[in-house]
């Protein structure tokens, strides 16, 4: 009979699973690991024996029953399997071996509706279920991811010590990620990038919004690069140097940092820069789409986030774009003479657009908590995102500070820091947009963010006409500016009398 020696178990030894298992082992926890394909488990254990300082903490199990028995009760079992059917199938396989009070933790990119469903079912059976967003890719999983867990608070308390230990850490004074972890040598101290998000699917919801923001953040950076390339004729290496510089200032972030690296990478196969040889057709796995779809469902204008999803879709129509490029005409691009001036304007355009994009993500979460009965702590969410995750950035500390100043902040753009930044930067942002339009350069995310900004700051919009149109053809009624809100009117637009009635 196998004795229960493991502090935690993990199912799914693909890249994320292996790295998270090693992270947990590096922190001194004994971890049992299981993979559907037993060869993979064996290979992983062999790899650990050869290379990993914390090898003694990893126990490979070939059978599911043996795996479960190896874990101390109440068992904590992390799933890192492909989100969707594989998650359900793994849970079904685990259940016969588990006992009341055991906890399953899903670290995949699950849809939060699925997490809510699974949490309800498993708690009904006497188990606990935590859906935990895990961000940071392979390196994050290994040396410190950003973790967004939700489920019952009791289950979280049981998982908390391990989750806090393995999460990325940020410096308490500066908010900067603590770097320098190595195999067997995790960083110590700092604030962990994890906290309880709320019940049922809240954690995976917040992870989904993180990914929606990731999409727009990436798209905005791509548009800044594209403007420098097309309006200034700069090569990838030169643009990479600009991103390197920007990474020292208010735009400092993981995505800007890797962009600087990517752009300066030479092509290993031929002359020139690698990025110029990478096909311009973007892929996506769906989390950005989920964010945009949820924004549409909740009626929140996260248009820049949606635009980032559409921008990928448009890029993927590569063959159609190639065919259309010789038929649909546009202006001849005129190079701008003053490089320094335009680069600074593009930097401002990027920063202002980024503020709008994050404002949309947080506005979406604010609506979601009302709709789904959660109480989200936005300052803490921004804090969790300061390290470990893909969107980690100095900028997020500013967001934590903004919600610290005003926990009920209506919109991020209205916080004094962001208000000042966007009020000042907007003129250059507009100049950049004008140049893009005049020269026919596609910058949908910059434009979409600006449409949001200009719409949000307008006390009146053209929707008066829209409401009248709706009333004209569908008797959908309208409110009047000279009457209290909530009173609705209909005009008989087609009759000769044109009578207005209050309905
Ligand atoms: C993260 C990432 C990750 C995501 C990839 C791919 O936070 O670590 O968001 O979860 O899966 O970035 O996403 P796309 O394939 O949709 O670009």
PDB file of C-alpha atoms in Angstrom, residues 462-479 488-489 493:
ATOM      1  CA  UNK A 462     -25.328  61.130 -31.815  1.00  0.00           C
ATOM      2  CA  UNK A 463     -27.468  58.497 -30.125  1.00  0.00           C
ATOM      3  CA  UNK A 464     -30.341  61.003 -29.913  1.00  0.00           C
ATOM      4  CA  UNK A 465     -30.843  60.437 -33.632  1.00  0.00           C
ATOM      5  CA  UNK A 466     -30.406  56.714 -33.171  1.00  0.00           C
ATOM      6  CA  UNK A 467     -33.160  56.550 -30.576  1.00  0.00           C
ATOM      7  CA  UNK A 468     -35.434  58.555 -32.872  1.00  0.00           C
ATOM      8  CA  UNK A 469     -34.714  56.109 -35.707  1.00  0.00           C
ATOM      9  CA  UNK A 470     -35.549  53.167 -33.444  1.00  0.00           C
ATOM     10  CA  UNK A 471     -38.779  54.824 -32.412  1.00  0.00           C
ATOM     11  CA  UNK A 472     -39.623  55.650 -36.047  1.00  0.00           C
ATOM     12  CA  UNK A 473     -39.491  52.119 -37.389  1.00  0.00           C
ATOM     13  CA  UNK A 474     -40.106  50.028 -34.298  1.00  0.00           C
ATOM     14  CA  UNK A 475     -41.903  52.208 -31.723  1.00  0.00           C
ATOM     15  CA  UNK A 476     -38.976  51.508 -29.386  1.00  0.00           C
ATOM     16  CA  UNK A 477     -39.605  54.828 -27.561  1.00  0.00           C
ATOM     17  CA  UNK A 478     -37.168  57.519 -26.457  1.00  0.00           C
ATOM     18  CA  UNK A 479     -36.422  59.580 -23.371  1.00  0.00           C
ATOM     19  CA  UNK A 488     -40.450  57.148 -22.249  1.00  0.00           C
ATOM     20  CA  UNK A 489     -42.187  58.671 -25.233  1.00  0.00           C
ATOM     21  CA  UNK A 493     -43.759  59.567 -36.984  1.00  0.00           C
TER      22      UNK A 493
END
